[in-house]
Short mmCIF file of C-alpha atoms in Angstrom, two decimals:
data_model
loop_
_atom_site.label_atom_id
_atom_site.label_comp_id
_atom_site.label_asym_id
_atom_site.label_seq_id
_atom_site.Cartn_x
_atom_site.Cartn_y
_atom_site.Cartn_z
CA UNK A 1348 0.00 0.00 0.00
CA UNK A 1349 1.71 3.73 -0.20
CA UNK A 1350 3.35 5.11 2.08
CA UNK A 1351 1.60 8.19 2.41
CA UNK A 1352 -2.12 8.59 2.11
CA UNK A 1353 -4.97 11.06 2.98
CA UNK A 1354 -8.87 10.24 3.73
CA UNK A 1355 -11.81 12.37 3.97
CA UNK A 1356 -14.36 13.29 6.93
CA UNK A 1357 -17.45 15.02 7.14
CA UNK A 1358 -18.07 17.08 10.33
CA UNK A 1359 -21.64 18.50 10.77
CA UNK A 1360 -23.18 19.91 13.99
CA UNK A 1361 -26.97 18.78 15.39
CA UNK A 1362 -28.62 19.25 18.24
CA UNK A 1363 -28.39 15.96 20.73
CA UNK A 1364 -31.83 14.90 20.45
CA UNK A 1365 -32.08 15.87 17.15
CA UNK A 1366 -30.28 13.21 14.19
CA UNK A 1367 -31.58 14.30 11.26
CA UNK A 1368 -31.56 17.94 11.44
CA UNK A 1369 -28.02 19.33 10.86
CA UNK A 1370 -27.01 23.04 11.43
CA UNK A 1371 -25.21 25.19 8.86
CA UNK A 1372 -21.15 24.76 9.67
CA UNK A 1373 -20.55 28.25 8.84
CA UNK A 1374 -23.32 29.61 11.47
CA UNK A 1375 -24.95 27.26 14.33
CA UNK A 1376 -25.82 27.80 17.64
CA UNK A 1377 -27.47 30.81 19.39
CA UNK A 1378 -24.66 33.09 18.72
CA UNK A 1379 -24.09 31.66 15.23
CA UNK A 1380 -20.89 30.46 15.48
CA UNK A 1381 -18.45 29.43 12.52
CA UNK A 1382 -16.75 26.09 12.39
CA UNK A 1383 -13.43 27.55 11.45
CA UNK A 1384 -13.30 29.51 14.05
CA UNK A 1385 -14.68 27.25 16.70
CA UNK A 1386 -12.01 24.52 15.39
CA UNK A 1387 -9.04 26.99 15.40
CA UNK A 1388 -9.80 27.67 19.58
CA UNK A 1389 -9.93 24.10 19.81
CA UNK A 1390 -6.76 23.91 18.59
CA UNK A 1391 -4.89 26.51 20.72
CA UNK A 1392 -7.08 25.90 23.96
CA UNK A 1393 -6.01 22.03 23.39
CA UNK A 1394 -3.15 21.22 21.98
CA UNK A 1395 -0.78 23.86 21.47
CA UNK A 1396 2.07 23.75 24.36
CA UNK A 1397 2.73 20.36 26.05
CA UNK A 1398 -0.27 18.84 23.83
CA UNK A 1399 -2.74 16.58 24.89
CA UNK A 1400 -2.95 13.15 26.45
CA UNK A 1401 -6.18 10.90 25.67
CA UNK A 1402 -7.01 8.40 28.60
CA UNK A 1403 -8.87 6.55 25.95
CA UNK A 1404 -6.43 4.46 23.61
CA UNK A 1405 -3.67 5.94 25.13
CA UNK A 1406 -3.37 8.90 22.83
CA UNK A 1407 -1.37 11.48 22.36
CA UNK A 1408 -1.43 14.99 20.51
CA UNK A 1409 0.07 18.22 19.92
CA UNK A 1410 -0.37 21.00 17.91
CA UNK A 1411 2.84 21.86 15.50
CA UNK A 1412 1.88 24.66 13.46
CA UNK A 1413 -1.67 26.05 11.75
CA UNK A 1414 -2.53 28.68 9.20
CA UNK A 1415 -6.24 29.74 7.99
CA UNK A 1416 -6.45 30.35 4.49
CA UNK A 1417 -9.75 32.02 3.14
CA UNK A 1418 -12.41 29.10 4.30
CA UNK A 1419 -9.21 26.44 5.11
CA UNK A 1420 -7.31 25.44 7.90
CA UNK A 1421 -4.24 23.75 7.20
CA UNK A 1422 -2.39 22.14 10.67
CA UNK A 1423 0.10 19.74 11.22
CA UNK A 1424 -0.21 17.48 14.67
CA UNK A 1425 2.31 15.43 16.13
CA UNK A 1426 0.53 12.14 16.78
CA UNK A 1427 1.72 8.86 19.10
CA UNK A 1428 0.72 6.59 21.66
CA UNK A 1429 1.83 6.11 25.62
CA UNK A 1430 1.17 3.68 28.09
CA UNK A 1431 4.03 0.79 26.61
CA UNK A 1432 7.87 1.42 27.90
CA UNK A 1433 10.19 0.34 24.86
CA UNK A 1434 13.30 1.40 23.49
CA UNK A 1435 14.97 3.29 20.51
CA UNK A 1436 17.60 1.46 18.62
CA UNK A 1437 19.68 2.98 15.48
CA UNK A 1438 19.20 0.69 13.00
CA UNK A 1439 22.55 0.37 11.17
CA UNK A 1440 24.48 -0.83 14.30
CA UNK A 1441 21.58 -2.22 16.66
CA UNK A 1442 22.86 -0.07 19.60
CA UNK A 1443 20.60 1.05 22.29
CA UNK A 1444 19.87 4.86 22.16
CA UNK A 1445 17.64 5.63 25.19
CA UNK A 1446 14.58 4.04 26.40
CA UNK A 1447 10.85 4.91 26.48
CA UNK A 1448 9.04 5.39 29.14
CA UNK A 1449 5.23 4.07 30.12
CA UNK A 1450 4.47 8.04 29.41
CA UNK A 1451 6.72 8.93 26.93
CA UNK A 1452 5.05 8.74 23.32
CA UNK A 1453 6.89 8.23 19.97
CA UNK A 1454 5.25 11.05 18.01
CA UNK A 1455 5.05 11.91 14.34
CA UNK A 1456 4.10 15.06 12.71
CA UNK A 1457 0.81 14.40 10.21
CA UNK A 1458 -0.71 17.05 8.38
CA UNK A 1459 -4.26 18.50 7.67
CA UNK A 1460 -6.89 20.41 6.30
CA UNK A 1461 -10.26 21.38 7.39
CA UNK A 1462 -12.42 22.89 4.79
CA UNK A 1463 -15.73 24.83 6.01
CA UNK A 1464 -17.62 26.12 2.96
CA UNK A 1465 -19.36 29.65 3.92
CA UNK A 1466 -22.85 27.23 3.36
CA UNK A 1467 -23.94 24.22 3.89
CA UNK A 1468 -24.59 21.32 6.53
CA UNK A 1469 -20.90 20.51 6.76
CA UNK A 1470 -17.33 20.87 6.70
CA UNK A 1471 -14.38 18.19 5.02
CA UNK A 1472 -11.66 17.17 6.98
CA UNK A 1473 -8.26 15.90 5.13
CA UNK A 1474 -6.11 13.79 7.65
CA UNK A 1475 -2.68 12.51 6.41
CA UNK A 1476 -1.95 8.67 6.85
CA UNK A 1477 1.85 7.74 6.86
CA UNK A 1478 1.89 3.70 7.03
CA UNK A 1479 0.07 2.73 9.83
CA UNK A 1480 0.21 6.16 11.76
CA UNK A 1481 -2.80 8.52 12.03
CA UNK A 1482 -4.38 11.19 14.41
CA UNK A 1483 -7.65 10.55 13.00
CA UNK A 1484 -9.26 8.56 15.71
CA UNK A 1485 -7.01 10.57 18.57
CA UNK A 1486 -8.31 14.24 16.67
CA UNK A 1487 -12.14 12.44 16.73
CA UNK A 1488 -11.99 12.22 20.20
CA UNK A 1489 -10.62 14.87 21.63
CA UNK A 1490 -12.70 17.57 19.53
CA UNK A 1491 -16.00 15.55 19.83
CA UNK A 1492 -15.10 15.84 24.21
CA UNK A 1493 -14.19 19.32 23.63
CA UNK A 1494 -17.35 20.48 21.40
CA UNK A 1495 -19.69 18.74 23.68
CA UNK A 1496 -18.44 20.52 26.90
CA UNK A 1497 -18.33 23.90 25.18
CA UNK A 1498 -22.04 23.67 23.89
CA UNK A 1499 -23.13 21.88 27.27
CA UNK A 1500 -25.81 24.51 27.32
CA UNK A 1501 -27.42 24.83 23.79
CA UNK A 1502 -26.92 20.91 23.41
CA UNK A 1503 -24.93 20.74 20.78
CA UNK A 1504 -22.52 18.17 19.41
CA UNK A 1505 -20.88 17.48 16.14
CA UNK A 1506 -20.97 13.95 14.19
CA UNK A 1507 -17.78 12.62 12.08
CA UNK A 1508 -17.95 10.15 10.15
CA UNK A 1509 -16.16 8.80 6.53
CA UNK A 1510 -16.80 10.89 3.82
CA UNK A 1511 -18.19 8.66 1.15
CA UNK A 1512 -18.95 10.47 -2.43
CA UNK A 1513 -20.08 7.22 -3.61
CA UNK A 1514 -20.19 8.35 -7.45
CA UNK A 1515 -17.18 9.36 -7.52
CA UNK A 1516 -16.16 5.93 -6.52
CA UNK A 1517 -18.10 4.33 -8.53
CA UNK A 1518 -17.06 6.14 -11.24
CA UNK A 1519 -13.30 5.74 -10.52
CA UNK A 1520 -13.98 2.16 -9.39
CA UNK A 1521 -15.65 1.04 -12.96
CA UNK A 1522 -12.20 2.12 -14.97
CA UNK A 1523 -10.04 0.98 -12.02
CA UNK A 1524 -7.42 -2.12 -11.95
CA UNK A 1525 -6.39 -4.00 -9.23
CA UNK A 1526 -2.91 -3.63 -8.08
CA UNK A 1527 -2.52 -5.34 -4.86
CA UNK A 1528 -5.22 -7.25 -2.20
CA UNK A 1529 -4.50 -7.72 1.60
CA UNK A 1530 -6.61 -9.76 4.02
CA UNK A 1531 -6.37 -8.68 7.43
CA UNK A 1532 -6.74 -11.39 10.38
CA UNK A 1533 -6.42 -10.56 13.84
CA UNK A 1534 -5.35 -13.66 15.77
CA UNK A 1535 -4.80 -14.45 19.20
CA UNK A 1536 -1.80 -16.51 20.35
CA UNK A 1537 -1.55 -20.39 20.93
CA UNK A 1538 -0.84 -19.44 24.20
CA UNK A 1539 -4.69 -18.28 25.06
CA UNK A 1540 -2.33 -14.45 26.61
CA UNK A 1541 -4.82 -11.33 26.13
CA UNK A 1542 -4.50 -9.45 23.05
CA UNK A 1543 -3.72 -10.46 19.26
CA UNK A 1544 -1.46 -9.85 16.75
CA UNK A 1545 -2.53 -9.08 13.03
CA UNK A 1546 -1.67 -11.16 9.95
CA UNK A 1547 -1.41 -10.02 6.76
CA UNK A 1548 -1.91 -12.27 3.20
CA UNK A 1549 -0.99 -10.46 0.34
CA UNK A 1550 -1.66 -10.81 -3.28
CA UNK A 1551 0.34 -8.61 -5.30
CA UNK A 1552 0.20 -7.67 -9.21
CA UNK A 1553 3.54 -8.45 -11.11
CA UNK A 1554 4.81 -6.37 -13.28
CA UNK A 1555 1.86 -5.21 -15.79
CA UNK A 1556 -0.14 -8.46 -14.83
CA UNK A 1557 -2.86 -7.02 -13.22
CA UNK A 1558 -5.13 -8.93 -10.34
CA UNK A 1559 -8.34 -9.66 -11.90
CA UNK A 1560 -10.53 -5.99 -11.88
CA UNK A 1561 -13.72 -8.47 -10.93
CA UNK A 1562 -12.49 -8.87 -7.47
CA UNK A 1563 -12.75 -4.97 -6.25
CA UNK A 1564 -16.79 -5.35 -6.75
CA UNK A 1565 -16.85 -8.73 -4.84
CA UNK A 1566 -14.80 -7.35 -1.93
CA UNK A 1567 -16.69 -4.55 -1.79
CA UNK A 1568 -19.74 -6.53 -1.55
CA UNK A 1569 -17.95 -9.07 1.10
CA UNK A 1570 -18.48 -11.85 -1.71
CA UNK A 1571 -14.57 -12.46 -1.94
CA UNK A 1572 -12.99 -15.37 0.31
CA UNK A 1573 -9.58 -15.84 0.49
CA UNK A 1574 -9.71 -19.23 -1.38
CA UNK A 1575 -10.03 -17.11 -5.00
CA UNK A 1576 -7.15 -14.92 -4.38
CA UNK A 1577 -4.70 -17.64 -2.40
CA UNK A 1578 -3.92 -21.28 -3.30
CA UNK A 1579 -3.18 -21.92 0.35
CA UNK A 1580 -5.77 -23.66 2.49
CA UNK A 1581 -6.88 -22.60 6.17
CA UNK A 1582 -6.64 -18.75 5.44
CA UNK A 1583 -9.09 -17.54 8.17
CA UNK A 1584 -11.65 -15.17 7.65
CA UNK A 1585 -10.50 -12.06 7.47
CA UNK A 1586 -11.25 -8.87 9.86
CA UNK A 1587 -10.52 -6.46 7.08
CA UNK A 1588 -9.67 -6.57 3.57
CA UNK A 1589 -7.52 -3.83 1.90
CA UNK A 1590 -7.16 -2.99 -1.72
CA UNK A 1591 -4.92 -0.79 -3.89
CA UNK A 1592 -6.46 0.28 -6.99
CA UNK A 1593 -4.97 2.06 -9.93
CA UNK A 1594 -6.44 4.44 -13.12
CA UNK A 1595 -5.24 6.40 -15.20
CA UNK A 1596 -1.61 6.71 -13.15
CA UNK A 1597 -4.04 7.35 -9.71
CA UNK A 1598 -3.62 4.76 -6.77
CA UNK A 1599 -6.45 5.00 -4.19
CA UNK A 1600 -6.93 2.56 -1.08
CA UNK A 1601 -10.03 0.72 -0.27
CA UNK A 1602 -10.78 -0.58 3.14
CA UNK A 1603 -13.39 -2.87 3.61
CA UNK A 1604 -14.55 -4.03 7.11
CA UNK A 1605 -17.07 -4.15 9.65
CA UNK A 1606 -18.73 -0.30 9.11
CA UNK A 1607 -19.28 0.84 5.62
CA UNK A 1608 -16.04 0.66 2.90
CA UNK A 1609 -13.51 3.68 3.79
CA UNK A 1610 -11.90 5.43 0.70
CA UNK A 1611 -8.22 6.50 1.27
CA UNK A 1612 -5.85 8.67 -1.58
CA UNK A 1613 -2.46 8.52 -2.28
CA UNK A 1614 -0.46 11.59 -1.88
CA UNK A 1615 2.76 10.93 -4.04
CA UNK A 1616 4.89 13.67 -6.68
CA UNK A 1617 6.15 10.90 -8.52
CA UNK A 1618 9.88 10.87 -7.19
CA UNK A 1619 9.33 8.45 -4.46
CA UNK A 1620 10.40 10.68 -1.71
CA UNK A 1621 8.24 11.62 1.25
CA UNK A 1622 5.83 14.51 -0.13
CA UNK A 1623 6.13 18.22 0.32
CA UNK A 1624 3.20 20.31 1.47
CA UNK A 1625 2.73 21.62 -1.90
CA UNK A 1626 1.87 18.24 -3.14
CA UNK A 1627 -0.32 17.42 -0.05
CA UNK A 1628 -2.32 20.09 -0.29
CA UNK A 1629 -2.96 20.22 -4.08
CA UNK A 1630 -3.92 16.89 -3.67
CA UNK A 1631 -6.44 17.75 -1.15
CA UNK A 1632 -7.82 20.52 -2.91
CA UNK A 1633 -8.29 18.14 -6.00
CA UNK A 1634 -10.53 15.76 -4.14
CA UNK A 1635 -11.95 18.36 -1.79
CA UNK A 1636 -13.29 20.34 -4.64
CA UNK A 1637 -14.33 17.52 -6.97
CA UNK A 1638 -16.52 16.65 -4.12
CA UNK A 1639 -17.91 20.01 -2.85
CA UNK A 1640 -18.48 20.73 -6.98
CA UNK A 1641 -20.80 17.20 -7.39
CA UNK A 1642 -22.47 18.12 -4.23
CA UNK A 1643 -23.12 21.75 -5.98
CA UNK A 1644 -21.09 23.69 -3.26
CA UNK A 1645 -19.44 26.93 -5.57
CA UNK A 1646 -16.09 27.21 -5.28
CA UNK A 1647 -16.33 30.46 -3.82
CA UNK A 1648 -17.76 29.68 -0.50
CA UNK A 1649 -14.61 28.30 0.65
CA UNK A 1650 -11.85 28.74 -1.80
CA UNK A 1651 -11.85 32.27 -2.04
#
C-alpha cells in the first residue's frame, strides 16, 4: 500500500436529540458560530504547548503549526501513543539509544486540512496517513469531548464520520485495476495471553499483470474469500480486507470491514520521496473540490 495517504471526513453539527436535522457549519448555535473559528480555539485551547494526552487508547497529541487560508485550515499534529515502555535502537548498528518510558510517546508530525464552505450542513476534513500512523481517531476524540463541553448549554454536538462520495467511486472504481489485495486477520496466540497480533496475506500484481478488476466489486460486496485470491488452504476469515487500486496513473486505497467501505488517496509527486506540502495540499484541494463541486457547493464559499 503507499506510504503516504490522505482520507476524507465530514463534520456536521446537530442538536443531541435531534439526528436528522443538521445546522449550517458556517453559522450554528445561538450566537451563530463558525466552524473555522470554533475549530481553530480548539486547537490553541487544546493542543498547542505540552499537547494533549487521551485516557482513551492511550493517545497522544500536539499541535505543530496552523494557518487559515480564506475558508481552510491547514495544521500539522504530532501524533503517538503512551502507556508501553520500549526502546529506541539505530538501525545500522543495533545499539541502544535511550529508552521509552510508560508516558513517553513516539510522536510523528501528520498534516491537515479542514475545509468549512461559507454554506452548507458541513465541513471536510483531510487527515494525512503515513503507514500505519494517524491522528484521526485521537483528533475524533478529543474535539467531539471538547465540542460537547463547550455547547453543554445549547446541546450541541458534532458527528464525524467517513466521507463517502459514492459516485465518484463508482465512477473511478468502474475504470479501475487492481494492483494489490491484503486480508487482514487478527489472531490471538496459541498461548490463550490477552491481546492479538494481526496477519497479513498479500496478493500482489507483477509487473503489468494485473489482479483480476472483478475482485474490487466482490470485496466490496464481502463476496470475496480468500480461497479465490490464495492457493493456500486454512486462510481464516478475514477482519478487514484492503485494496490498492490504480487508473489512469491514480492509486487510491479501499478498506473494507465491519462499518461501511472507507476510501483512502495517495499523496505521491512521482519521485518516491516523502511529499512536500505543496503536493499534499494540491492533492487535497483536488478531491476536496471535486466533491464540494458534485455536491453543488461553488467554489467560492470556501476557496476564495
Amino acid at each position: 500500500m503507499p506510504r503516504y495517504q490522505f482520507s476524507l471526513s465530514e463534520i456536521k453539527v446537530r442538536r443531541i436529540r435531534d439526528k436528522k436535522t443538521c445546522l449550517p457549519v458556517a453559522q450554528f448555535g445561538a450566537q451563530r458560530k463558525d466552524l473555522l473559528e470554533i475549530y481553530s480555539q480548539f486547537l490553541d485551547e487544546e493542543l498547542k504547548g505540552a499537547g494533549k494526552r487521551i485516557d482513551r487508547g492511550e493517545r497522544y497529541l500536539r499541535l505543530k503549526d496552523s494557518e487559515v487560508d480564506s475558508r481552510k485550515l491547514w495544521f500539522d499534529v504530532e501524533a503517538g501513543r503512551y502507556g508501553v515502555p520500549g526502546k529506541i535502537v539505530e538501525t545500522s548498528t543495533g545499539a541502544d539509544a535511550y529508552e521509552i518510558d510508560k508516558d513517553d510517546a513516539a510522536s510523528y508530525p501528520l498534516r491537515q486540512a479542514l475545509i468549512v464552505p461559507r454554506v452548507g450542513e458541513y465541513a471536510l476534513w483531510a487527515t494525512e496517513l503515513v503507514g500505519h500512523t494517524s491522528a484521526l481517531g485521537g483528533l475524533t476524540i478529543a474535539f467531539k469531548d471538547w465540542f460537547r463541553k463547550k455547547f453543554e448549554a445549547e446541546k450541541l454536538i458534532v458527528d464525524i464520520n467517513h466521507f463517502q462520495d459514492t459516485n465518484a467511486w463508482n465512477e473511478f472504481i468502474d475504470r479501475a485495476r487492481l494492483n494489490e489485495i491484503t486480508y487482514v486477520v487478527h489472531e490471538q496466540d496459541s498461548d490463550g495471553a490477552v491481546g492479538s497480533r494481526v496477519q497479513e496475506y498479500k496478493s500482489k500484481a507483477l509487473r503489468r499483470h494485473w489482479l483480476p478488476s472483478p475482485w474490487i466489486r466482490s470485496a466490496l460486496e464481502r463476496k470475496l474469500s480468500p480461497d479465490t485470491v490464495f492457493s493456500a488452504s486454512r486462510i481464516p476469515d478475514a477482519d478487514e480486507v484492503r485494496m490498492q487500486i490504480e487508473s489512469d496513473g491514480r492509486y487510491r486505497t479501499i478498506v473494507v470491514g465491519n462499518d461501511l467501505p472507507r476510501f483512502m488517496y495517495e499523496i505521491s509527486d512521482g519521485s518516491g520521496a516523502a511529499p512536500g506540502n505543496e503536493t499534499f495540499r494540491s492533492e487535497v484541494l483536488s478531491e476536496v473540490g471535486a466533491s464540494l463541486e458534485y455536491m453543488h457547493v461553488d467554489r467560492r464559499a470556501w476557496d476564495g
